[in-house]
Short mmCIF file of C-alpha atoms and ligand atoms in Angstrom, two decimals:
data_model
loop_
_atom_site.label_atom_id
_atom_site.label_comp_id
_atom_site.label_asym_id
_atom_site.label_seq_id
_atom_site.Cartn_x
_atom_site.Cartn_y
_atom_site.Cartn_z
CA UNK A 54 -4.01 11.87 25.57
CA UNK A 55 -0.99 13.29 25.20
CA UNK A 56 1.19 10.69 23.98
CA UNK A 57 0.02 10.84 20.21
CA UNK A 58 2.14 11.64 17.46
CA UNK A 59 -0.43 14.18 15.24
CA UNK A 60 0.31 13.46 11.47
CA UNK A 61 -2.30 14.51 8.97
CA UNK A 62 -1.75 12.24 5.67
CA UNK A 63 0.82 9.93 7.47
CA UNK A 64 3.28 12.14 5.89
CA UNK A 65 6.11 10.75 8.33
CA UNK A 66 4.46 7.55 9.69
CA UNK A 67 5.56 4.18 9.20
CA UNK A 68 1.99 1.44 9.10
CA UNK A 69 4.25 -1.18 8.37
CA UNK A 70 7.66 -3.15 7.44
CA UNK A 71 7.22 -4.52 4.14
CA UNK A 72 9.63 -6.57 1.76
CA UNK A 73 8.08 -6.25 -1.53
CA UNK A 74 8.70 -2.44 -3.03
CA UNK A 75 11.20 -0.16 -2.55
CA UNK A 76 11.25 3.52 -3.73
CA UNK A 77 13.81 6.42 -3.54
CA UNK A 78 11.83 9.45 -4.08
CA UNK A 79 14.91 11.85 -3.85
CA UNK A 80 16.74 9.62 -6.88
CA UNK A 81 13.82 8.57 -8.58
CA UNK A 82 14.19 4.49 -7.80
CA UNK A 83 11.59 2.21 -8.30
CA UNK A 84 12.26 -1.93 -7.32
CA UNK A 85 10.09 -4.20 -7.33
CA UNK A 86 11.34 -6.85 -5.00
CA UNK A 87 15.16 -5.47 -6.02
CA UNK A 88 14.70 -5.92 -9.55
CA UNK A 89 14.47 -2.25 -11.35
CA UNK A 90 10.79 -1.06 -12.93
CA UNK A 91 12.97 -0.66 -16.05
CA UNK A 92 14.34 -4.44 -16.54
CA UNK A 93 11.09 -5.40 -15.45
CA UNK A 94 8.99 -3.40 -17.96
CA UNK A 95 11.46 -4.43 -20.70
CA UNK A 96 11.61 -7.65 -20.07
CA UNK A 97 8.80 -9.36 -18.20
CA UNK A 98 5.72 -10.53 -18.32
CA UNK A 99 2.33 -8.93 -16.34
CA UNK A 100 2.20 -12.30 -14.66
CA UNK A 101 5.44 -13.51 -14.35
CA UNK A 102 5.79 -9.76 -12.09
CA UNK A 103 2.49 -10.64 -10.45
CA UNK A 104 4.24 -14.17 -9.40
CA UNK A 105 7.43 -11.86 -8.00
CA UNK A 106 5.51 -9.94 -6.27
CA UNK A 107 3.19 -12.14 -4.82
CA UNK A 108 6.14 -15.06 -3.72
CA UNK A 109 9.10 -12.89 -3.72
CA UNK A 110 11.11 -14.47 -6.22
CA UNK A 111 10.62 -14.98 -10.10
CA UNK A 112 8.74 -18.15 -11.32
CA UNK A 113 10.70 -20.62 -13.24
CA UNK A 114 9.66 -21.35 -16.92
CA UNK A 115 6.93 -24.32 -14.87
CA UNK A 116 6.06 -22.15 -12.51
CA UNK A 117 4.94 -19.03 -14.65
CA UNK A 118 3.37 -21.97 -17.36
CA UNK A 119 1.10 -23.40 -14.22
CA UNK A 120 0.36 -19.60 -13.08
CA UNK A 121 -0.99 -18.73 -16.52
CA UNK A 122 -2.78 -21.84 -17.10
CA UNK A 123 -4.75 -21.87 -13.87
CA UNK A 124 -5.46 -18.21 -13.74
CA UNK A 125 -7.23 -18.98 -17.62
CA UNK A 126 -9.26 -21.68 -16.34
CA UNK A 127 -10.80 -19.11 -13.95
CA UNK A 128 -11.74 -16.39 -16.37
CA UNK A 129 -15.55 -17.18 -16.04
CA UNK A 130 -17.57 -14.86 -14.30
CA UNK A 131 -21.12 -17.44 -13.20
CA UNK A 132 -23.76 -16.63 -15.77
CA UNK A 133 -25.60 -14.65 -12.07
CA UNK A 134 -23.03 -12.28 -11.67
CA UNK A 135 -23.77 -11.18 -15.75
CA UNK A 136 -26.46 -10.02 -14.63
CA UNK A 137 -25.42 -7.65 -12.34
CA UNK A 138 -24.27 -5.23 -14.92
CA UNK A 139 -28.01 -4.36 -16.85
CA UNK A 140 -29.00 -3.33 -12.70
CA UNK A 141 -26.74 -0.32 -13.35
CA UNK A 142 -27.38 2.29 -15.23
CA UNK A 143 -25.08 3.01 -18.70
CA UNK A 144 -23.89 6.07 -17.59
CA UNK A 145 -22.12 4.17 -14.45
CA UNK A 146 -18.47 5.37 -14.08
CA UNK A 147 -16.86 1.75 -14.52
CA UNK A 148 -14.81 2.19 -11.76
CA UNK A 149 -17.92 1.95 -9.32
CA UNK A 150 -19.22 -1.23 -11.68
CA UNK A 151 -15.73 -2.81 -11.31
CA UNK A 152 -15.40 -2.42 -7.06
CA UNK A 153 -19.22 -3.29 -6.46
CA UNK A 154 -18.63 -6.28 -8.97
CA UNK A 155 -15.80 -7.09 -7.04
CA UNK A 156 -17.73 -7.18 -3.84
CA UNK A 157 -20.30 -8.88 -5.19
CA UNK A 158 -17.98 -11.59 -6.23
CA UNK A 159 -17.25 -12.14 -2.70
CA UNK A 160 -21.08 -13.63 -2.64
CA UNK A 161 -20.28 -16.67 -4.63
CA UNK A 162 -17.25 -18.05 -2.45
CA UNK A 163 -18.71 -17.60 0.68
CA UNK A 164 -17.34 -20.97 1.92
CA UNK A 165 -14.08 -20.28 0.57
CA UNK A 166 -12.91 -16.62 1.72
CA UNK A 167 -11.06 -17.53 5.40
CA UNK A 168 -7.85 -15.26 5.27
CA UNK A 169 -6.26 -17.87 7.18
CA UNK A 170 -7.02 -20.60 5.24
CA UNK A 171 -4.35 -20.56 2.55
CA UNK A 172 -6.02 -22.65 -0.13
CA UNK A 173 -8.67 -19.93 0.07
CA UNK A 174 -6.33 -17.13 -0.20
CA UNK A 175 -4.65 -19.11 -3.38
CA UNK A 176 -7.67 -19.93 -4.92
CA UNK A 177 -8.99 -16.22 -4.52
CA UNK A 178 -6.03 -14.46 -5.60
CA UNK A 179 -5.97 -16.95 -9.19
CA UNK A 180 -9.75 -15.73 -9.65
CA UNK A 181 -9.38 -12.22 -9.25
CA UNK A 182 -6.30 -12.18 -11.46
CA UNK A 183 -8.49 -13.96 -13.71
CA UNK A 184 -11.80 -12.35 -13.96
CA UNK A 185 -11.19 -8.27 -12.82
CA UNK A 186 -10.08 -7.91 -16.35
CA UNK A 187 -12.93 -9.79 -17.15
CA UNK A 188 -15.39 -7.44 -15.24
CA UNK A 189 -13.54 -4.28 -16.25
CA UNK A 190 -13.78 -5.48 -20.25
CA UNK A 191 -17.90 -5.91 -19.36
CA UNK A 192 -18.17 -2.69 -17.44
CA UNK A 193 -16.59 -0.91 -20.89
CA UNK A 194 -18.87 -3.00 -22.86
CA UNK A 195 -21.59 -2.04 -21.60
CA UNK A 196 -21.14 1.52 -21.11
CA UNK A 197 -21.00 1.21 -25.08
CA UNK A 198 -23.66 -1.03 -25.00
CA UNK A 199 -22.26 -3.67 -26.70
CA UNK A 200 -22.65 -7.17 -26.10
CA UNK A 201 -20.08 -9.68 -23.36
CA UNK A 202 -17.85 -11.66 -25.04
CA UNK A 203 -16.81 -15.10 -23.61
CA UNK A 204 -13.38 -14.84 -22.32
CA UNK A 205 -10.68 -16.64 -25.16
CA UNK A 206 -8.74 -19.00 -23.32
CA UNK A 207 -6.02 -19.56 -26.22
CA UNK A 208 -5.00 -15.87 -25.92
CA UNK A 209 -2.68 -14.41 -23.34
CA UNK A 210 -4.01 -12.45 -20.27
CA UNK A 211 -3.33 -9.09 -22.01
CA UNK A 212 -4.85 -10.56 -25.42
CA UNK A 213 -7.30 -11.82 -23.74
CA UNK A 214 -8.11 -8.54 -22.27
CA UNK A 215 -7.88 -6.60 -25.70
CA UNK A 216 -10.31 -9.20 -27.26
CA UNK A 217 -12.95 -8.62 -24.54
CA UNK A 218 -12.71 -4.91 -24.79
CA UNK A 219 -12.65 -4.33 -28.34
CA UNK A 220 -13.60 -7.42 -30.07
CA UNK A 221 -17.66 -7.76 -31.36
CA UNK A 222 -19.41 -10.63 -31.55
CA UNK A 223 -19.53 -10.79 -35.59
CA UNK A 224 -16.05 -10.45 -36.61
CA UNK A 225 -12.77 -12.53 -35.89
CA UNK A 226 -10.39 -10.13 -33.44
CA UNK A 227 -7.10 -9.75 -34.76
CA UNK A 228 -4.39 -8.93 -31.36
CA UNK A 229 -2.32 -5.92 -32.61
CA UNK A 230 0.99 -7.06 -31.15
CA UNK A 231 2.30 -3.33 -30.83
CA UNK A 232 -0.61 -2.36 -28.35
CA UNK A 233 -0.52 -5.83 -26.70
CA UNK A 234 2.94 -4.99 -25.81
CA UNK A 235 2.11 -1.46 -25.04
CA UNK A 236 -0.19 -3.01 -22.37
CA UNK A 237 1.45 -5.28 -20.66
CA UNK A 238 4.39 -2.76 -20.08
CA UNK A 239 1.61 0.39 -18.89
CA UNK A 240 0.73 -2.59 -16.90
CA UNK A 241 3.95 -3.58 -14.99
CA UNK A 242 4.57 -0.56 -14.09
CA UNK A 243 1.48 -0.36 -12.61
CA UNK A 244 2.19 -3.09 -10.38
CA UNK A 245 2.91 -1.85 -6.85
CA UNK A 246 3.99 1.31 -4.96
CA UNK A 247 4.11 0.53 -1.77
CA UNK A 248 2.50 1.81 1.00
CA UNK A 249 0.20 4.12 -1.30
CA UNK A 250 -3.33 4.88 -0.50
CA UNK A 251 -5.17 2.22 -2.03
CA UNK A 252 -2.47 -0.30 -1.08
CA UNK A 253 -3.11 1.09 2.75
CA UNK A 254 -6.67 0.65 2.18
CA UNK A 255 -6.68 -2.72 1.26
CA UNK A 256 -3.91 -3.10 4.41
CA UNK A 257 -6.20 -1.85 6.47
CA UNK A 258 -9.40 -3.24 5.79
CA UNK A 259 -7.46 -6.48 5.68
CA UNK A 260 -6.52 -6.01 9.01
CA UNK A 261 -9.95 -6.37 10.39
CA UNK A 262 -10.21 -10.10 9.41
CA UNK A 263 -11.89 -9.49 5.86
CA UNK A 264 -11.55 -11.39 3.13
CA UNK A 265 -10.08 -10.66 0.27
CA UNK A 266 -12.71 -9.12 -2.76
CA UNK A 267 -13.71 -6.78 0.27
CA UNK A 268 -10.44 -5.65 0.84
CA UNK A 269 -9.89 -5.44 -2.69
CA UNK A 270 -13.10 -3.74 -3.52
CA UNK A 271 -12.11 -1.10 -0.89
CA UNK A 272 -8.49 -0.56 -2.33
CA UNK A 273 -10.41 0.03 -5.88
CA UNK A 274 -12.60 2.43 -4.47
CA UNK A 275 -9.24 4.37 -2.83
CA UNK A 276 -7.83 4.33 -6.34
CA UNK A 277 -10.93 5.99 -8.20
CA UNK A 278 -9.99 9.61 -6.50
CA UNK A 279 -8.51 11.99 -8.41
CA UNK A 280 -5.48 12.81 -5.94
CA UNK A 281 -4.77 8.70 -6.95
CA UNK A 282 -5.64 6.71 -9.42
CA UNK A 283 -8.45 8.95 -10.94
CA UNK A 284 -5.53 11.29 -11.87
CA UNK A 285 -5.17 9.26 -15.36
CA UNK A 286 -8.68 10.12 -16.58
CA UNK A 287 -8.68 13.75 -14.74
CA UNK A 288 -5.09 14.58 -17.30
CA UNK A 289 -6.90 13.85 -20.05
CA UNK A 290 -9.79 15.70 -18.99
CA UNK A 291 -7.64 18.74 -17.84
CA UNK A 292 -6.29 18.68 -21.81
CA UNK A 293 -8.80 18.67 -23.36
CA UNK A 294 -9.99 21.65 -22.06
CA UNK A 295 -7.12 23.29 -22.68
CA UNK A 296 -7.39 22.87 -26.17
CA UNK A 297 -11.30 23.39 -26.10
CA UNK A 298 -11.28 26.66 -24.49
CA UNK A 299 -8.17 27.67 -26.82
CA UNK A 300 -6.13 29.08 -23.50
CA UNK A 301 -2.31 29.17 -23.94
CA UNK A 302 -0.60 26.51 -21.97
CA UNK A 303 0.98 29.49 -20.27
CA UNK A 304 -1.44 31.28 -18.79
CA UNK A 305 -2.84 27.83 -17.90
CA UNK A 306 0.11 27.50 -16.05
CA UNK A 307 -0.21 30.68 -14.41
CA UNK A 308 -3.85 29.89 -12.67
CA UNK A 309 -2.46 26.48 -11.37
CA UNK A 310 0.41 28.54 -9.55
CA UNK A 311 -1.99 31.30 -8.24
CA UNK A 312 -4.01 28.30 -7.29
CA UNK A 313 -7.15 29.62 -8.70
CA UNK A 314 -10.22 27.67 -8.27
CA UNK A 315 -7.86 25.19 -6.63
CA UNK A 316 -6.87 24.42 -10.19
CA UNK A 317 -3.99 21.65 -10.35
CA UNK A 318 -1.00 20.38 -13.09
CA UNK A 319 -3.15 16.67 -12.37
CA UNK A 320 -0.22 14.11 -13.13
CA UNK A 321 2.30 16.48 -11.60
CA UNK A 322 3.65 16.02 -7.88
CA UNK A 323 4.27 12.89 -5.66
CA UNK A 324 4.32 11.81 -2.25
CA UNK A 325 7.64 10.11 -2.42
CA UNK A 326 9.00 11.34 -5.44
CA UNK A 327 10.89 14.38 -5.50
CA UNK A 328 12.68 13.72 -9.06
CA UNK A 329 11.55 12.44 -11.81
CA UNK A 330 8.78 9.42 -11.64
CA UNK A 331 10.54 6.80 -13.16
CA UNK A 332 7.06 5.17 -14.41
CA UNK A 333 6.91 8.58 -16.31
CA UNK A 334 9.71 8.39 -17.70
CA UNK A 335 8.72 4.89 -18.96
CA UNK A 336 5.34 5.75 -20.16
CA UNK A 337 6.73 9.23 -22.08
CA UNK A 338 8.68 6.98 -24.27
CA UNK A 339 5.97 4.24 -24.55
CA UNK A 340 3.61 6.99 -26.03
CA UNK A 341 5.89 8.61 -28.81
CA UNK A 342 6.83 4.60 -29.63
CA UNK A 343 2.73 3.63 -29.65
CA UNK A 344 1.72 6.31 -31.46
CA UNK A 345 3.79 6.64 -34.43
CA UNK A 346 3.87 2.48 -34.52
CA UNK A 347 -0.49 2.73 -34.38
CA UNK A 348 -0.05 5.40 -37.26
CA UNK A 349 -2.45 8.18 -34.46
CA UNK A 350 -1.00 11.82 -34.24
CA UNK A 351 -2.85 13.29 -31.13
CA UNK A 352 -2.43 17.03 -30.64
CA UNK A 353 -3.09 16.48 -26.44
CA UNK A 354 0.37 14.71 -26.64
CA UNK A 355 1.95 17.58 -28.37
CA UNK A 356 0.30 19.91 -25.02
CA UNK A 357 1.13 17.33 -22.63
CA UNK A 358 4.79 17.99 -23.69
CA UNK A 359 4.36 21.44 -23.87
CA UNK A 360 2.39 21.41 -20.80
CA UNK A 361 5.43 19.83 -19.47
CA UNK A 362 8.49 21.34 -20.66
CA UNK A 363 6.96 24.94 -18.94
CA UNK A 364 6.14 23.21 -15.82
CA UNK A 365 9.30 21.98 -15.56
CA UNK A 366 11.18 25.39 -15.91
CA UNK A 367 9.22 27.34 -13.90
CA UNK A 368 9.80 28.19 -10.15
CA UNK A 369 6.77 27.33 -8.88
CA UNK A 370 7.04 23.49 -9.80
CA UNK A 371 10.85 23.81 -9.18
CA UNK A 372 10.86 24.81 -5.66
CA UNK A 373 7.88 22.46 -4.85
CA UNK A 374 9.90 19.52 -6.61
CA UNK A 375 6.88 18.95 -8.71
CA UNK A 376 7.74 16.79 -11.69
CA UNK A 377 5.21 14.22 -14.17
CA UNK A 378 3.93 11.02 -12.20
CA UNK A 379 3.14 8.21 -14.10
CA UNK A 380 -0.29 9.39 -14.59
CA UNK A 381 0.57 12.24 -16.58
CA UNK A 382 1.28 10.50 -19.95
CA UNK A 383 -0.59 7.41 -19.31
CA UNK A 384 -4.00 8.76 -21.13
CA UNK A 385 -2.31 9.70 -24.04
CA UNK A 386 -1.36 5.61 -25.47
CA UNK A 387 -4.82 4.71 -23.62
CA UNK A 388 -6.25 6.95 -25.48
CA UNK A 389 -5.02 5.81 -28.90
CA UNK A 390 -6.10 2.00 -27.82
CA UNK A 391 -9.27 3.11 -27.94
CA UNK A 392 -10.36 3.10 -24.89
CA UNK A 393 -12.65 5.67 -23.50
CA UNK A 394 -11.25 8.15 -20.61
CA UNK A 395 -13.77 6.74 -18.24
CA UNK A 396 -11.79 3.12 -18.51
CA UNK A 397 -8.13 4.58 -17.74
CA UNK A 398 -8.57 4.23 -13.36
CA UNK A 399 -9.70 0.87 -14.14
CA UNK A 400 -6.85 0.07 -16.41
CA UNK A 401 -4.53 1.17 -13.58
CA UNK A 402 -6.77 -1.08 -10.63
CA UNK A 403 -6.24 -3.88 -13.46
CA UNK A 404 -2.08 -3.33 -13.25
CA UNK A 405 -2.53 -2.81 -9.49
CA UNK A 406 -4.34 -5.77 -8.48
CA UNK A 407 -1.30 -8.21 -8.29
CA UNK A 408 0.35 -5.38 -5.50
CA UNK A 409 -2.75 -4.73 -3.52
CA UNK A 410 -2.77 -9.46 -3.05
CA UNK A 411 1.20 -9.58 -2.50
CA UNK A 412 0.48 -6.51 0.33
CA UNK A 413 -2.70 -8.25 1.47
CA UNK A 414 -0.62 -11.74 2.09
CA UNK A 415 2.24 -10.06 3.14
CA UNK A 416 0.11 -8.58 6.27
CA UNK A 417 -1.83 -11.82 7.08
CA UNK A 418 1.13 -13.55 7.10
CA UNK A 419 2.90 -10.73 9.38
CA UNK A 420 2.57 -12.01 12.75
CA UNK A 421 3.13 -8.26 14.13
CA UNK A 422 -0.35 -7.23 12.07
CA UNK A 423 -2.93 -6.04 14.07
CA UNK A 424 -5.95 -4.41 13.50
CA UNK A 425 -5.29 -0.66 12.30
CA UNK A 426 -6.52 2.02 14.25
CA UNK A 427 -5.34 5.33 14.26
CA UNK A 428 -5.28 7.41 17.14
CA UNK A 429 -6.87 11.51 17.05
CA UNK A 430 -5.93 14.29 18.85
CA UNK A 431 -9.73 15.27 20.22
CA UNK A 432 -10.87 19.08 19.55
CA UNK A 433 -14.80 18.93 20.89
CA UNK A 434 -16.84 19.99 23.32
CA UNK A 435 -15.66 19.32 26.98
CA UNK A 436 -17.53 16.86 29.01
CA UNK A 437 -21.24 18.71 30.00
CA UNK A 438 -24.41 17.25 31.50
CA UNK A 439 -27.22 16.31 28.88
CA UNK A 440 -29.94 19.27 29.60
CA UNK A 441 -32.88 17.63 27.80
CA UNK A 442 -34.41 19.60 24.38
CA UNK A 443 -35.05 22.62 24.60
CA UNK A 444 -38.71 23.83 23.37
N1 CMC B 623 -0.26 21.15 -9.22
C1 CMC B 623 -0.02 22.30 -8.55
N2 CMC B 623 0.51 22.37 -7.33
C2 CMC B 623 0.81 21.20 -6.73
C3 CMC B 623 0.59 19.96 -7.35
C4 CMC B 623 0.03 19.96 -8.64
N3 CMC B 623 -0.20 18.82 -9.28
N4 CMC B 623 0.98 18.98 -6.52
C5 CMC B 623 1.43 19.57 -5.41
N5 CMC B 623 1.33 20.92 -5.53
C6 CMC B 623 1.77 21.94 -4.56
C7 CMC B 623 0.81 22.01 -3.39
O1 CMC B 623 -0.22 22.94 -3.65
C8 CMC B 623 1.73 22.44 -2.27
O2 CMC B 623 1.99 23.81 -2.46
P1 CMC B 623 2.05 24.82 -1.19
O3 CMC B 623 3.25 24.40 -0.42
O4 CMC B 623 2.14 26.17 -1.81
O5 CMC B 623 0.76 24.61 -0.44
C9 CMC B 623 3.03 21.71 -2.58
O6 CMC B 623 3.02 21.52 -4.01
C10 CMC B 623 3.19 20.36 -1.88
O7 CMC B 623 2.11 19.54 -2.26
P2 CMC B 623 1.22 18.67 -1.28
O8 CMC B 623 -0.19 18.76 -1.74
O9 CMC B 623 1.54 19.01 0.13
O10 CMC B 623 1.83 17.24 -1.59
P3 CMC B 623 1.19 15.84 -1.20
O11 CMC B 623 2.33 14.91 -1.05
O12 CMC B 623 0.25 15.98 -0.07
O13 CMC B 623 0.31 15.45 -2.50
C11 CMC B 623 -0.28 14.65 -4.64
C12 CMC B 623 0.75 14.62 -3.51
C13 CMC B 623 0.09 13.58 -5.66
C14 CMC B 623 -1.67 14.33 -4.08
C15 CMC B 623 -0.28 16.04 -5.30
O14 CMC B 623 0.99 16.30 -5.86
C16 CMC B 623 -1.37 16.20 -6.34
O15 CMC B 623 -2.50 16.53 -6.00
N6 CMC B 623 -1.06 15.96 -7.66
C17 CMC B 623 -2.08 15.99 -8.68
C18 CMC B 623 -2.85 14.70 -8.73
C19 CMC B 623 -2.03 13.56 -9.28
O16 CMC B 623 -1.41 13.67 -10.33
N7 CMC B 623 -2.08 12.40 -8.60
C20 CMC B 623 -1.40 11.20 -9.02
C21 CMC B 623 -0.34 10.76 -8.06
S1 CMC B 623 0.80 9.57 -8.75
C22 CMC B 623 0.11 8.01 -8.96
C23 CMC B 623 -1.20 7.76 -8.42
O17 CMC B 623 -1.35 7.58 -7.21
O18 CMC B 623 -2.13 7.75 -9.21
#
């Protein structure tokens, strides 16, 4: 038409004004509501972060206190929705069992789901804070094919969460404090990035009018590529066959810059950042802290490093700006959890949930929101006159 702006990737196109993230990618800056990621992660709490993001402004010691309380009355998933997860097979990827779960939660508050109704969007927003890391412990559990725990309402939400991944029905679960706290920091950082491509998802399927466990399912199913959120599970992956095939980090290296195969450094390169992520940064000291405090000595961190240190003094990833995202060293403290590599995405839809709600309000409540619909620059056939089939 002429008048369209052609932009694949929306590398210079602005969806939105939004008050809840900011990011310098040339300085490496990450604010959540103007608070630093690094007071945050030191300091805070997974919900108390959740609350700043999702009002604008840090609870008080009441506030946070209600928050928690409410959002552990709602850790039930209805004894229906259990079964769900015997329908899929065990080799599921959990990320598919955690956004069709999510979708299918949508089923049971049918009544209750108006985006303009904001007792609905309250109410929905304390139950899927409540019960995705309920369905993401179950989708584990039974890809090991052990048995659902009952969520523990005594424990913290990130206790709670370690307890319904790793505790067994038999046997009393004691919370190791060090990975508890491990956790909760992988998961403030996890918290929001803006206008990212799960977050836009979830933006834009919000924008039609649906409710929210559709638009949340939707931002899930964004995350689980491996250009997003799948890069977590695709680093550890990309290690371990490293090691397994016994090729030298360098020549490694070398087939990612002559893009063979269209090979890729996964946890290398942003968007936005051009520096240093400052989530990676983070999580690079998290794992030498988690693993020496858990008593685990894991060769793949020794490669990441290595893997790391070459990257960043070669030319290739120099004049590309190509530095570790917070993916890259995430695996590596998942990893020594215990957790298996297929759970990492979901770990990181878990620590985005709270972003993809406060983005999701922030849009309904946005009365320049419309309904998103890109435009396209057409490249078919020109108009022609239907000739009938030809015999
Ligand atoms: N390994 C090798 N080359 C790379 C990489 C990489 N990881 N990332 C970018 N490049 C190259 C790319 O080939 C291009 O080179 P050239 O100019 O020769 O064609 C140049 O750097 C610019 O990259 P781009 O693909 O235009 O950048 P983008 O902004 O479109 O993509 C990205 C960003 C994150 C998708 C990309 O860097 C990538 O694929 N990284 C690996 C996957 C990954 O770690 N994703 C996690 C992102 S962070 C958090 C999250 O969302 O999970």
């Amino acid at each position: 038409t002429g008048h369209t702006t052609l932009d694949y990737g929306f590398v210079n196109t602005s969806a939105t004004k939004s008050a809840v993230t900011f990011i310098d990618g040339d300085k490496g800056i990450l604010r959540y509501r103007g608070y630093p990621i690094e007071q945050l992660a030191q300091n805070s709490s997974y919900l108390e972060v959740a609350w700043l993001l999702l009002y604008g402004e840090l609870p008080t010691v009441d506030e946070l206190g209600q928050f928690d309380e409410r959002i552990r009355r709602h850790t039930l998933l209805h004894e229906d929705l259990k079964r769900f997860f015997p329908a899929l097979p065990h080799t599921a990827h959990p990320m598919s069992v955690l956004s069709s779960a999510v979708s299918a939660l949508s089923t049971y508050y049918e009544n209750q789901s108006d985006p303009h109704n904001p007792e609905h969007v309250e109410l929905n927003t304390v139950r899927m804070l409540a019960k995705l890391p309920v369905i993401a412990a179950y989708a584990h559990k039974k890809s090991v094919g052990q048995a659902f725990l009952y969520p523990d309402n005594s424990l913290s939400f990130v206790d709670n969460f370690l307890k319904l991944n790793f505790g067994v029905l038999s046997e009393v679960y004691e919370v190791n404090p060090v990975m508890s706290r491990a956790l909760e920091r992988l998961l403030i950082l996890h918290e929001d990035h803006e206008q990212n491509a799960s977050t836009s998802t979830v933006r834009l399927v919000g924008s039609t009018g649906a409710n929210q466990f559709s638009s949340i399912s939707a931002g899930i199913n964004a995350l689980y590529g491996p250009l997003h959120g799948g890069a977590n599970e695709a680093v550890l992956e990309m290690l371990g066959r490293i090691r397994d095939s016994g090729e030298s980090v360098q020549r490694f290296v070398e087939r990612v810059k002559n893009k063979e195969d269209g090979v890729k450094l996964m946890g290398f390169g942003h968007r936005v950042y051009k520096n240093y992520d400052p989530r990676a940064k983070l999580v690079k000291e998290s794992a030498d802290e988690v693993l020496e405090a858990l008593g685990i000595s894991d060769p793949l961190l020794d490669l990441a490093k290595e893997l790391e240190q070459i990257a960043l003094e070669d030319d290739y990833f120099k004049e590309r700006r190509l530095y570790p995202n917070v993916d890259f060293y995430t695996g590596v403290i998942y990893k020594a959890m215990g957790f298996p590599t297929r759970m990492f995405t979901v770990l990181f839809a878990i620590g985005r949930l709270p972003g993809w709600l406060a983005q999701w309000r922030e849009a309904i409540n946005d009365p320049q929101t419309k309904i998103g619909r890109p435009q396209q620059l057409y490249t078919g056939a020109p108009a022609r006159d239907y000739p009938g089939l030809s015999s």
